[in-house]
Each structure stands twice: as C-alpha cells, then as structure tokens.
PDB file of C-alpha atoms in Angstrom:
ATOM      1  CA  MET A 216      -0.797  15.192  25.984  1.00 95.00           C
ATOM      2  CA  LYS A 217       2.292  14.701  23.507  1.00 97.00           C
ATOM      3  CA  VAL A 218       1.104  12.912  20.436  1.00 98.00           C
ATOM      4  CA  GLU A 219       3.470  11.767  17.700  1.00 98.00           C
ATOM      5  CA  LEU A 220       2.486  11.890  14.397  1.00 98.00           C
ATOM      6  CA  VAL A 221       4.011   9.367  11.948  1.00 98.00           C
ATOM      7  CA  GLN A 222       3.690  10.220   8.197  1.00 98.00           C
ATOM      8  CA  LEU A 223       5.320   7.349   5.866  1.00 96.00           C
ATOM      9  CA  ALA A 224       5.488   5.456   2.890  1.00 96.00           C
ATOM     10  CA  GLY A 225       4.022   1.664   2.856  1.00 95.00           C
ATOM     11  CA  ARG A 226       3.667  -0.989   0.792  1.00 95.00           C
ATOM     12  CA  ASP A 227       0.116  -2.446  -0.400  1.00 95.00           C
ATOM     13  CA  GLY A 228      -0.175  -6.041   0.610  1.00 94.00           C
ATOM     14  CA  ASP A 229       3.063  -6.173   2.139  1.00 96.00           C
ATOM     15  CA  THR A 230       2.493  -6.889   5.816  1.00 97.00           C
ATOM     16  CA  ALA A 231       5.792  -7.438   6.618  1.00 97.00           C
ATOM     17  CA  TYR A 232       7.409  -4.759   5.379  1.00 97.00           C
ATOM     18  CA  ASN A 233       4.655  -2.504   6.884  1.00 98.00           C
ATOM     19  CA  LEU A 234       4.706  -4.149  10.406  1.00 98.00           C
ATOM     20  CA  GLU A 235       8.628  -3.872  10.482  1.00 98.00           C
ATOM     21  CA  ARG A 236       8.421  -0.071  10.006  1.00 97.00           C
ATOM     22  CA  THR A 237       5.829   0.276  12.414  1.00 98.00           C
ATOM     23  CA  LEU A 238       7.617  -1.280  15.167  1.00 98.00           C
ATOM     24  CA  GLU A 239      10.356   0.686  14.201  1.00 97.00           C
ATOM     25  CA  ALA A 240       8.739   3.673  14.625  1.00 97.00           C
ATOM     26  CA  ILE A 241       7.409   3.094  17.782  1.00 98.00           C
ATOM     27  CA  ALA A 242      10.560   2.274  19.353  1.00 97.00           C
ATOM     28  CA  ALA A 243      12.000   5.428  18.324  1.00 96.00           C
ATOM     29  CA  CYS A 244       9.145   7.676  19.220  1.00 94.00           C
ATOM     30  CA  ALA A 245      10.491  10.806  21.457  1.00 90.00           C
ATOM     31  CA  PRO A 246      10.562  10.684  25.376  1.00 87.00           C
ATOM     32  CA  GLU A 247       7.228  11.630  26.835  1.00 92.00           C
ATOM     33  CA  THR A 248       5.398  10.457  23.913  1.00 96.00           C
ATOM     34  CA  GLU A 249       1.783   9.344  24.800  1.00 97.00           C
ATOM     35  CA  LEU A 250       0.233   8.532  21.674  1.00 98.00           C
ATOM     36  CA  VAL A 251       1.851   7.557  18.506  1.00 98.00           C
ATOM     37  CA  VAL A 252      -0.533   7.876  15.176  1.00 98.00           C
ATOM     38  CA  PHE A 253      -0.063   6.197  12.152  1.00 98.00           C
ATOM     39  CA  PRO A 254      -1.874   6.193   8.339  1.00 98.00           C
ATOM     40  CA  GLU A 255      -4.894   4.429   7.298  1.00 98.00           C
ATOM     41  CA  THR A 256      -4.272   0.402   6.863  1.00 97.00           C
ATOM     42  CA  GLN A 257      -0.920   1.105   7.863  1.00 98.00           C
ATOM     43  CA  LEU A 258      -0.186  -2.382   8.670  1.00 98.00           C
ATOM     44  CA  MET A 259      -1.445  -4.193   5.485  1.00 97.00           C
ATOM     45  CA  GLY A 260      -1.704  -1.357   2.909  1.00 95.00           C
ATOM     46  CA  PHE A 261      -4.673  -0.898   0.644  1.00 94.00           C
ATOM     47  CA  PRO A 262      -6.825  -3.867  -0.481  1.00 90.00           C
ATOM     48  CA  SER A 263      -7.315  -5.222  -3.768  1.00 92.00           C
ATOM     49  CA  ALA A 264      -9.534  -8.107  -5.025  1.00 92.00           C
ATOM     50  CA  ASP A 265      -6.311 -10.458  -5.195  1.00 91.00           C
ATOM     51  CA  THR A 266      -5.201  -9.634  -1.463  1.00 91.00           C
ATOM     52  CA  VAL A 267      -7.740  -8.441   0.217  1.00 94.00           C
ATOM     53  CA  ALA A 268      -8.627 -12.320   1.968  1.00 91.00           C
ATOM     54  CA  ALA A 269      -4.928 -12.892   2.190  1.00 93.00           C
ATOM     55  CA  VAL A 270      -3.856 -10.395   4.457  1.00 96.00           C
ATOM     56  CA  ALA A 271      -6.599  -9.593   6.319  1.00 97.00           C
ATOM     57  CA  GLU A 272      -6.342 -10.218  10.049  1.00 97.00           C
ATOM     58  CA  PRO A 273      -8.298 -10.586  13.284  1.00 97.00           C
ATOM     59  CA  LEU A 274      -8.195  -7.765  16.011  1.00 97.00           C
ATOM     60  CA  ASP A 275      -6.112 -10.545  18.043  1.00 96.00           C
ATOM     61  CA  GLY A 276      -4.063 -11.811  15.205  1.00 97.00           C
ATOM     62  CA  PRO A 277      -0.054 -11.492  15.340  1.00 97.00           C
ATOM     63  CA  SER A 278       0.440  -7.961  13.703  1.00 98.00           C
ATOM     64  CA  LEU A 279      -1.533  -6.115  16.349  1.00 97.00           C
ATOM     65  CA  GLN A 280      -0.430  -8.404  18.733  1.00 97.00           C
ATOM     66  CA  ALA A 281       3.206  -7.355  17.846  1.00 98.00           C
ATOM     67  CA  VAL A 282       1.980  -3.743  17.861  1.00 98.00           C
ATOM     68  CA  GLN A 283       0.873  -4.017  21.629  1.00 97.00           C
ATOM     69  CA  ARG A 284       4.210  -5.778  22.705  1.00 97.00           C
ATOM     70  CA  ALA A 285       5.708  -2.571  21.088  1.00 98.00           C
ATOM     71  CA  ALA A 286       3.045  -0.024  23.039  1.00 97.00           C
ATOM     72  CA  ARG A 287       3.716  -1.670  26.565  1.00 97.00           C
ATOM     73  CA  GLU A 288       7.396  -1.732  25.799  1.00 96.00           C
ATOM     74  CA  LYS A 289       7.268   2.133  25.569  1.00 96.00           C
ATOM     75  CA  ASP A 290       4.386   2.708  27.804  1.00 96.00           C
ATOM     76  CA  VAL A 291       2.518   4.311  24.659  1.00 97.00           C
ATOM     77  CA  ALA A 292      -0.828   4.307  22.990  1.00 98.00           C
ATOM     78  CA  VAL A 293      -0.835   3.504  19.103  1.00 98.00           C
ATOM     79  CA  LEU A 294      -3.494   4.561  16.662  1.00 98.00           C
ATOM     80  CA  VAL A 295      -3.005   2.093  13.511  1.00 98.00           C
ATOM     81  CA  GLY A 296      -4.704   1.317  10.613  1.00 98.00           C
ATOM     82  CA  LEU A 297      -5.568  -2.637   9.434  1.00 98.00           C
ATOM     83  CA  LEU A 298      -7.493  -4.783   7.103  1.00 98.00           C
ATOM     84  CA  GLU A 299      -9.439  -6.673   9.825  1.00 98.00           C
ATOM     85  CA  ARG A 300     -11.535  -9.938   9.360  1.00 97.00           C
ATOM     86  CA  ALA A 301     -14.224 -10.477  11.613  1.00 96.00           C
ATOM     87  CA  ASP A 302     -17.431 -12.751  11.168  1.00 90.00           C
ATOM     88  CA  GLY A 303     -16.505 -13.838   7.801  1.00 91.00           C
ATOM     89  CA  THR A 304     -15.895 -10.279   6.561  1.00 95.00           C
ATOM     90  CA  VAL A 305     -13.520  -7.549   6.161  1.00 97.00           C
ATOM     91  CA  TYR A 306     -13.200  -4.077   7.211  1.00 98.00           C
ATOM     92  CA  ASN A 307     -10.833  -1.226   6.698  1.00 98.00           C
ATOM     93  CA  THR A 308     -10.314  -0.653  10.395  1.00 98.00           C
ATOM     94  CA  SER A 309      -8.371   1.313  12.902  1.00 98.00           C
ATOM     95  CA  ALA A 310      -7.291   0.518  16.530  1.00 98.00           C
ATOM     96  CA  LEU A 311      -6.380   2.136  19.421  1.00 98.00           C
ATOM     97  CA  VAL A 312      -3.972   0.161  21.183  1.00 98.00           C
ATOM     98  CA  THR A 313      -2.761   0.656  24.820  1.00 97.00           C
ATOM     99  CA  PRO A 314      -0.057  -1.425  26.595  1.00 96.00           C
ATOM    100  CA  ASP A 315      -3.029  -3.056  28.128  1.00 95.00           C
ATOM    101  CA  GLY A 316      -4.890  -4.259  24.500  1.00 95.00           C
ATOM    102  CA  VAL A 317      -6.902  -2.965  22.116  1.00 97.00           C
ATOM    103  CA  ALA A 318      -8.805   0.377  23.795  1.00 96.00           C
ATOM    104  CA  LEU A 319     -10.981   0.900  20.860  1.00 97.00           C
ATOM    105  CA  HIS A 320     -11.376   0.218  17.140  1.00 98.00           C
ATOM    106  CA  TYR A 321     -13.423   1.815  14.441  1.00 98.00           C
ATOM    107  CA  ARG A 322     -14.249   0.509  11.072  1.00 98.00           C
ATOM    108  CA  LYS A 323     -14.946   3.144   8.419  1.00 98.00           C
ATOM    109  CA  THR A 324     -18.182   4.002   7.793  1.00 98.00           C
ATOM    110  CA  HIS A 325     -17.731   5.745   4.176  1.00 97.00           C
ATOM    111  CA  LEU A 326     -15.967   3.833   1.835  1.00 97.00           C
ATOM    112  CA  TRP A 327     -14.115   5.406  -0.966  1.00 94.00           C
ATOM    113  CA  PRO A 328     -15.384   4.041  -4.366  1.00 93.00           C
ATOM    114  CA  SER A 329     -12.504   1.829  -4.800  1.00 91.00           C
ATOM    115  CA  GLU A 330     -12.671   0.268  -1.540  1.00 94.00           C
ATOM    116  CA  ARG A 331     -16.760  -0.731  -2.200  1.00 93.00           C
ATOM    117  CA  GLY A 332     -17.003  -4.477  -2.894  1.00 91.00           C
ATOM    118  CA  LEU A 333     -13.843  -5.316  -1.237  1.00 95.00           C
ATOM    119  CA  VAL A 334     -14.533  -4.252   2.586  1.00 97.00           C
ATOM    120  CA  THR A 335     -17.812  -3.766   4.248  1.00 97.00           C
ATOM    121  CA  PRO A 336     -18.631  -0.173   6.115  1.00 97.00           C
ATOM    122  CA  GLY A 337     -18.905  -0.016   9.737  1.00 97.00           C
ATOM    123  CA  ASP A 338     -22.447   0.410  11.372  1.00 96.00           C
ATOM    124  CA  ARG A 339     -21.363   2.551  14.406  1.00 97.00           C
ATOM    125  CA  TYR A 340     -19.065   5.507  15.706  1.00 97.00           C
ATOM    126  CA  ALA A 341     -17.427   5.270  19.136  1.00 97.00           C
ATOM    127  CA  THR A 342     -15.053   6.936  21.986  1.00 98.00           C
ATOM    128  CA  ALA A 343     -12.942   5.650  24.525  1.00 97.00           C
ATOM    129  CA  LEU A 344     -10.957   7.485  27.048  1.00 96.00           C
ATOM    130  CA  TRP A 345      -6.850   7.629  27.304  1.00 94.00           C
ATOM    131  CA  LYS A 346      -5.113   9.403  29.606  1.00 94.00           C
ATOM    132  CA  GLY A 347      -8.525  11.144  30.569  1.00 95.00           C
ATOM    133  CA  VAL A 348      -9.096  12.336  27.178  1.00 97.00           C
ATOM    134  CA  ARG A 349     -12.095  11.360  25.299  1.00 98.00           C
ATOM    135  CA  ILE A 350     -10.887  10.199  21.810  1.00 98.00           C
ATOM    136  CA  GLY A 351     -12.760   9.402  18.902  1.00 98.00           C
ATOM    137  CA  ILE A 352     -11.828   7.922  15.449  1.00 98.00           C
ATOM    138  CA  LEU A 353     -12.452   8.411  11.596  1.00 98.00           C
ATOM    139  CA  ILE A 354     -10.748   7.035   8.568  1.00 98.00           C
ATOM    140  CA  CYS A 355      -9.992   9.212   5.475  1.00 97.00           C
ATOM    141  CA  TYR A 356     -12.954   9.848   3.210  1.00 97.00           C
ATOM    142  CA  ASP A 357     -15.275   9.947   6.746  1.00 98.00           C
ATOM    143  CA  ILE A 358     -13.840  13.348   7.117  1.00 98.00           C
ATOM    144  CA  GLU A 359     -15.464  14.924   3.982  1.00 98.00           C
ATOM    145  CA  LEU A 360     -18.972  13.925   5.648  1.00 97.00           C
ATOM    146  CA  PRO A 361     -19.787  16.539   8.473  1.00 97.00           C
ATOM    147  CA  GLU A 362     -21.821  14.054  10.293  1.00 96.00           C
ATOM    148  CA  THR A 363     -19.212  11.601  11.028  1.00 97.00           C
ATOM    149  CA  ALA A 364     -17.269  13.905  13.637  1.00 98.00           C
ATOM    150  CA  ARG A 365     -20.562  15.351  14.697  1.00 97.00           C
ATOM    151  CA  ALA A 366     -21.446  11.731  15.897  1.00 97.00           C
ATOM    152  CA  LEU A 367     -18.539  11.830  17.797  1.00 97.00           C
ATOM    153  CA  ALA A 368     -18.797  15.012  19.081  1.00 97.00           C
ATOM    154  CA  GLN A 369     -22.025  13.765  20.362  1.00 96.00           C
ATOM    155  CA  LEU A 370     -20.368  10.907  22.242  1.00 97.00           C
ATOM    156  CA  GLY A 371     -18.268  13.794  23.897  1.00 97.00           C
ATOM    157  CA  ALA A 372     -15.184  13.816  21.705  1.00 98.00           C
ATOM    158  CA  GLU A 373     -12.269  15.963  22.709  1.00 98.00           C
ATOM    159  CA  LEU A 374      -9.790  14.533  20.566  1.00 98.00           C
ATOM    160  CA  ILE A 375     -10.613  13.311  17.041  1.00 98.00           C
ATOM    161  CA  LEU A 376      -7.779  11.271  15.279  1.00 98.00           C
ATOM    162  CA  VAL A 377      -8.188  10.555  11.398  1.00 98.00           C
ATOM    163  CA  THR A 378      -5.978   7.717   9.918  1.00 98.00           C
ATOM    164  CA  ASN A 379      -5.667   8.741   6.317  1.00 98.00           C
ATOM    165  CA  GLY A 380      -4.748   7.382   2.792  1.00 96.00           C
ATOM    166  CA  ASN A 381      -5.669  10.514   0.907  1.00 96.00           C
ATOM    167  CA  MET A 382      -4.073  10.649  -2.718  1.00 95.00           C
ATOM    168  CA  ASP A 383      -3.665  13.029  -5.188  1.00 95.00           C
ATOM    169  CA  PRO A 384      -5.132  15.316  -6.435  1.00 96.00           C
ATOM    170  CA  TYR A 385      -7.370  15.334  -3.023  1.00 94.00           C
ATOM    171  CA  GLY A 386      -4.904  16.936  -0.572  1.00 95.00           C
ATOM    172  CA  PRO A 387      -6.454  20.376  -0.472  1.00 95.00           C
ATOM    173  CA  VAL A 388      -9.693  18.671   0.441  1.00 96.00           C
ATOM    174  CA  HIS A 389      -8.700  17.095   3.162  1.00 97.00           C
ATOM    175  CA  ARG A 390      -6.835  20.231   4.558  1.00 97.00           C
ATOM    176  CA  THR A 391     -10.159  22.023   4.498  1.00 97.00           C
ATOM    177  CA  ALA A 392     -11.963  19.077   6.090  1.00 98.00           C
ATOM    178  CA  ILE A 393      -9.871  18.583   8.993  1.00 98.00           C
ATOM    179  CA  MET A 394      -9.959  22.174  10.023  1.00 98.00           C
ATOM    180  CA  ALA A 395     -13.838  22.330   9.692  1.00 98.00           C
ATOM    181  CA  ARG A 396     -14.461  19.242  11.503  1.00 98.00           C
ATOM    182  CA  ALA A 397     -12.203  20.698  14.636  1.00 98.00           C
ATOM    183  CA  GLN A 398     -13.856  24.251  14.420  1.00 98.00           C
ATOM    184  CA  GLU A 399     -17.430  22.938  14.214  1.00 97.00           C
ATOM    185  CA  ASN A 400     -17.152  20.618  17.001  1.00 98.00           C
ATOM    186  CA  GLN A 401     -14.594  22.362  18.923  1.00 98.00           C
ATOM    187  CA  ALA A 402     -12.356  19.472  19.608  1.00 98.00           C
ATOM    188  CA  PHE A 403      -8.704  18.852  18.646  1.00 98.00           C
ATOM    189  CA  ALA A 404      -8.478  17.143  15.444  1.00 98.00           C
ATOM    190  CA  LEU A 405      -5.111  15.163  14.214  1.00 98.00           C
ATOM    191  CA  MET A 406      -4.621  13.775  10.628  1.00 98.00           C
ATOM    192  CA  VAL A 407      -1.730  11.605   9.495  1.00 98.00           C
ATOM    193  CA  ASN A 408      -1.288  10.590   5.758  1.00 98.00           C
ATOM    194  CA  ARG A 409       0.256   8.221   3.982  1.00 97.00           C
ATOM    195  CA  VAL A 410       3.448   9.754   1.533  1.00 97.00           C
ATOM    196  CA  GLY A 411       4.943   8.092  -1.906  1.00 95.00           C
ATOM    197  CA  GLU A 412       3.288   5.880  -4.664  1.00 93.00           C
ATOM    198  CA  GLY A 413       0.754   2.789  -4.127  1.00 90.00           C
ATOM    199  CA  ASP A 414      -0.729   0.088  -6.307  1.00 88.00           C
ATOM    200  CA  ASP A 415      -2.609   1.348  -9.562  1.00 83.00           C
ATOM    201  CA  ASP A 416       0.061   4.643  -9.986  1.00 88.00           C
ATOM    202  CA  LEU A 417      -1.416   6.644  -6.888  1.00 92.00           C
ATOM    203  CA  VAL A 418       0.522   9.080  -5.354  1.00 95.00           C
ATOM    204  CA  PHE A 419      -0.370   9.914  -1.586  1.00 96.00           C
ATOM    205  CA  ALA A 420      -0.680  13.472  -0.567  1.00 96.00           C
ATOM    206  CA  GLY A 421       0.837  13.604   2.812  1.00 96.00           C
ATOM    207  CA  GLY A 422      -0.075  16.988   4.719  1.00 97.00           C
ATOM    208  CA  SER A 423      -0.772  15.294   8.004  1.00 98.00           C
ATOM    209  CA  ALA A 424      -1.892  17.874  10.293  1.00 98.00           C
ATOM    210  CA  ALA A 425      -2.920  18.828  14.076  1.00 98.00           C
ATOM    211  CA  VAL A 426      -5.740  21.516  14.424  1.00 98.00           C
ATOM    212  CA  ASP A 427      -6.803  22.912  17.515  1.00 98.00           C
ATOM    213  CA  PRO A 428     -10.486  23.373  18.695  1.00 98.00           C
ATOM    214  CA  PHE A 429     -10.721  27.059  16.995  1.00 97.00           C
ATOM    215  CA  GLY A 430      -9.892  25.193  13.650  1.00 97.00           C
ATOM    216  CA  ARG A 431      -6.247  26.451  13.560  1.00 97.00           C
ATOM    217  CA  LEU A 432      -3.001  24.787  12.542  1.00 97.00           C
ATOM    218  CA  ILE A 433      -0.796  23.423  15.061  1.00 97.00           C
ATOM    219  CA  PHE A 434       1.473  21.461  12.515  1.00 97.00           C
ATOM    220  CA  GLU A 435       0.979  20.593   8.938  1.00 98.00           C
ATOM    221  CA  ALA A 436       3.353  18.409   7.097  1.00 97.00           C
ATOM    222  CA  GLY A 437       4.577  18.303   3.645  1.00 97.00           C
ATOM    223  CA  ARG A 438       4.799  15.312   1.114  1.00 96.00           C
ATOM    224  CA  GLU A 439       7.644  13.538   2.450  1.00 96.00           C
ATOM    225  CA  PRO A 440       7.934  11.034   5.219  1.00 97.00           C
ATOM    226  CA  CYS A 441       8.245  12.862   8.460  1.00 96.00           C
ATOM    227  CA  ARG A 442       7.491  12.389  12.329  1.00 96.00           C
ATOM    228  CA  GLN A 443       6.379  15.520  14.353  1.00 96.00           C
ATOM    229  CA  VAL A 444       5.390  15.628  18.452  1.00 97.00           C
ATOM    230  CA  VAL A 445       2.656  18.028  18.739  1.00 97.00           C
ATOM    231  CA  GLU A 446       1.707  19.186  22.483  1.00 97.00           C
ATOM    232  CA  LEU A 447      -1.991  19.329  23.080  1.00 97.00           C
ATOM    233  CA  ASP A 448      -3.100  21.985  25.502  1.00 96.00           C
ATOM    234  CA  PHE A 449      -6.972  20.642  26.615  1.00 96.00           C
ATOM    235  CA  ARG A 450      -7.210  23.464  28.634  1.00 95.00           C
ATOM    236  CA  LEU A 451      -7.999  24.864  24.921  1.00 96.00           C
ATOM    237  CA  LEU A 452     -11.296  23.291  25.028  1.00 96.00           C
ATOM    238  CA  GLN A 453     -12.896  25.385  27.518  1.00 95.00           C
ATOM    239  CA  GLU A 454     -11.717  28.433  25.900  1.00 96.00           C
ATOM    240  CA  ALA A 455     -13.399  27.666  22.564  1.00 96.00           C
ATOM    241  CA  ARG A 456     -16.628  26.496  24.266  1.00 96.00           C
ATOM    242  CA  SER A 457     -16.461  29.608  26.783  1.00 95.00           C
ATOM    243  CA  GLU A 458     -18.790  31.572  24.744  1.00 93.00           C
ATOM    244  CA  TYR A 459     -21.047  29.550  22.885  1.00 93.00           C
ATOM    245  CA  GLN A 460     -21.282  25.607  21.932  1.00 95.00           C
ATOM    246  CA  TYR A 461     -22.363  24.576  18.945  1.00 95.00           C
ATOM    247  CA  LEU A 462     -23.388  20.839  20.250  1.00 92.00           C
ATOM    248  CA  ALA A 463     -25.648  22.762  22.875  1.00 93.00           C
ATOM    249  CA  ASP A 464     -27.156  25.325  20.015  1.00 94.00           C
ATOM    250  CA  ARG A 465     -27.794  23.027  17.383  1.00 92.00           C
ATOM    251  CA  ARG A 466     -31.686  22.377  16.616  1.00 90.00           C
ATOM    252  CA  LEU A 467     -30.916  18.899  14.710  1.00 87.00           C
ATOM    253  CA  ILE A 468     -29.422  15.938  16.588  1.00 86.00           C
ATOM    254  CA  LEU A 469     -28.061  13.098  14.561  1.00 88.00           C
ATOM    255  CA  PRO A 470     -30.282   9.938  15.046  1.00 90.00           C
ATOM    256  CA  GLY A 471     -28.860   6.507  16.594  1.00 91.00           C
ATOM    257  CA  GLU A 472     -28.918   4.299  19.348  1.00 94.00           C
ATOM    258  CA  ARG A 473     -26.181   5.409  21.974  1.00 95.00           C
ATOM    259  CA  ILE A 474     -24.957   2.608  24.314  1.00 95.00           C
ATOM    260  CA  GLU A 475     -22.595   3.211  27.310  1.00 96.00           C
ATOM    261  CA  HIS A 476     -19.981   0.671  28.405  1.00 96.00           C
ATOM    262  CA  ALA A 477     -18.647   0.171  31.964  1.00 94.00           C
ATOM    263  CA  ASP A 478     -14.859   0.529  30.675  1.00 93.00           C
ATOM    264  CA  GLY A 479     -15.883   4.183  29.608  1.00 94.00           C
ATOM    265  CA  ARG A 480     -16.509   3.014  26.035  1.00 96.00           C
ATOM    266  CA  ARG A 481     -19.316   5.229  24.122  1.00 97.00           C
ATOM    267  CA  GLU A 482     -21.025   3.845  21.160  1.00 97.00           C
ATOM    268  CA  LEU A 483     -23.298   5.413  18.569  1.00 96.00           C
ATOM    269  CA  LEU A 484     -25.159   2.858  16.337  1.00 96.00           C
ATOM    270  CA  ILE A 485     -25.912   4.036  12.889  1.00 92.00           C
ATOM    271  CA  PRO A 486     -29.497   3.503  12.220  1.00 85.00           C
TER     272      PRO A 486
END
C-alpha cells in the first residue's frame, strides 16, 4: 500500500483556509497513492472557547463532503481531522474518508489538558478494512498511553494511523511513542503532525513518521511542511509475528465490549 503523509501548517478557527489546502493536497497526491493522511483537527484547527461551537461540523457537513468529493475524484482514501458536532456536543475526531463515504471515524479518547472542557472524549476504539488492510486510528496524546494502540491491536489492526498536533517541547516524546506503539503491537504505525505556529504561542514540532512492525523508522520528517509517499509491505507483519506474538503471549487483556459490524468494522467500547 502506498500512503502519502502530508505534513503542513494550519490556521486555528479558519476552516476555509485549511479546507482549501487539504483539497489542494489531495488533488496533488502522487500516482498510485491509495491513502493520504493529514494532521489532527486539520480542517478547523484547534478549538478555543470562543470558536469551538461555531466551527464544529457534523460528519455529513460541508467540509467532509468536499473531502469525499476530492477522494472520489482521485480514487484514494483520506484520513483527516476535524471538530465534529454530534448529539449536542463536540468531539476531536479523525475520519477515514473513502470514495464511498466515511468508512471509519474515531473520537479522541485522551484529551490534552487545554482541550478539556472544550470537547468531549470518545468512548470507543474502532477499526475498518481498506484495500484488505485493517486500519485503526489514534489522535495525538492518545499514543502516549500504550493501552490505546493495544486496544486497536485487540481489534486486529495491521496499520495504526495517528493524526497529530504535537508541539514543542514534546516532539521527542511522540518520536519515542510511535516507535514503541508499532513494535509492541507488531503493526505498522504512521503519524502525521502539524508544523508552524498556532494560537497561544504554540509551535508545532513536525516529525511525521512511518514505522514498521519491528519498530524501525521507514521515514521521518523534519520541521518544515512536506509530503512523503511511503510504501508499506505487509509481508513484514508475518515476519514480525513469525517467532512470537505479543498479543498471544500476554496475560492481561484490556476489558471492553467488542462489537463486530456487518461491514467489517470492529469496535471496542470503553467500560
């Protein structure tokens, strides 16, 4: 599978600006790209008390509809972050959009301190199939908690995608975390971060990365906007799991209600 990592700057609270650059990036994706991955809350930027209610959109809102049209035109899947409005509340959500619609969405379960009170944490982990690969999603701070990726592994994830909004001075923390999450779950893990300045004097750390099931870096970005195509050879999954499998060898299983859906999605509800 060829996956394109799009590391770019954004504007908090400026959906029109962010959406335009998202659509431009999808239109410019490389030939044979099958999946394009963007940073956390790519479409709206990060919320503030003054903007969160105004900029949040439902999953069937105009921004994701525009992304779906672009995905259909290029025949790719797109993972993009947004502020989702649903059931009278707002979530920090990332959606896997295919030419046929939203195949999977994940609401961030572990909120960074500045988000608390602005958005609501999610209550489940989920995976879906795309091109025969079982994909799970995490968002930024989630990856600092090993249980999050392990929950996806319990659902059979082969590829863990992370939309990221990690800022200075925490870049090294996520570099270590993404490698560990891949190695300890024997899965591919891809992380796409934001760069440049944000509100409240934040400076985003970049460092987008792709890691193989042995925990080895395939690609690592710097601090400037960039886009990189990585090709994932899923035969490495079997190689990594040939002599031992951490999931089979563990003696503690994370609790939760597992749900199998007819369309191939799997969910683990947080107890």
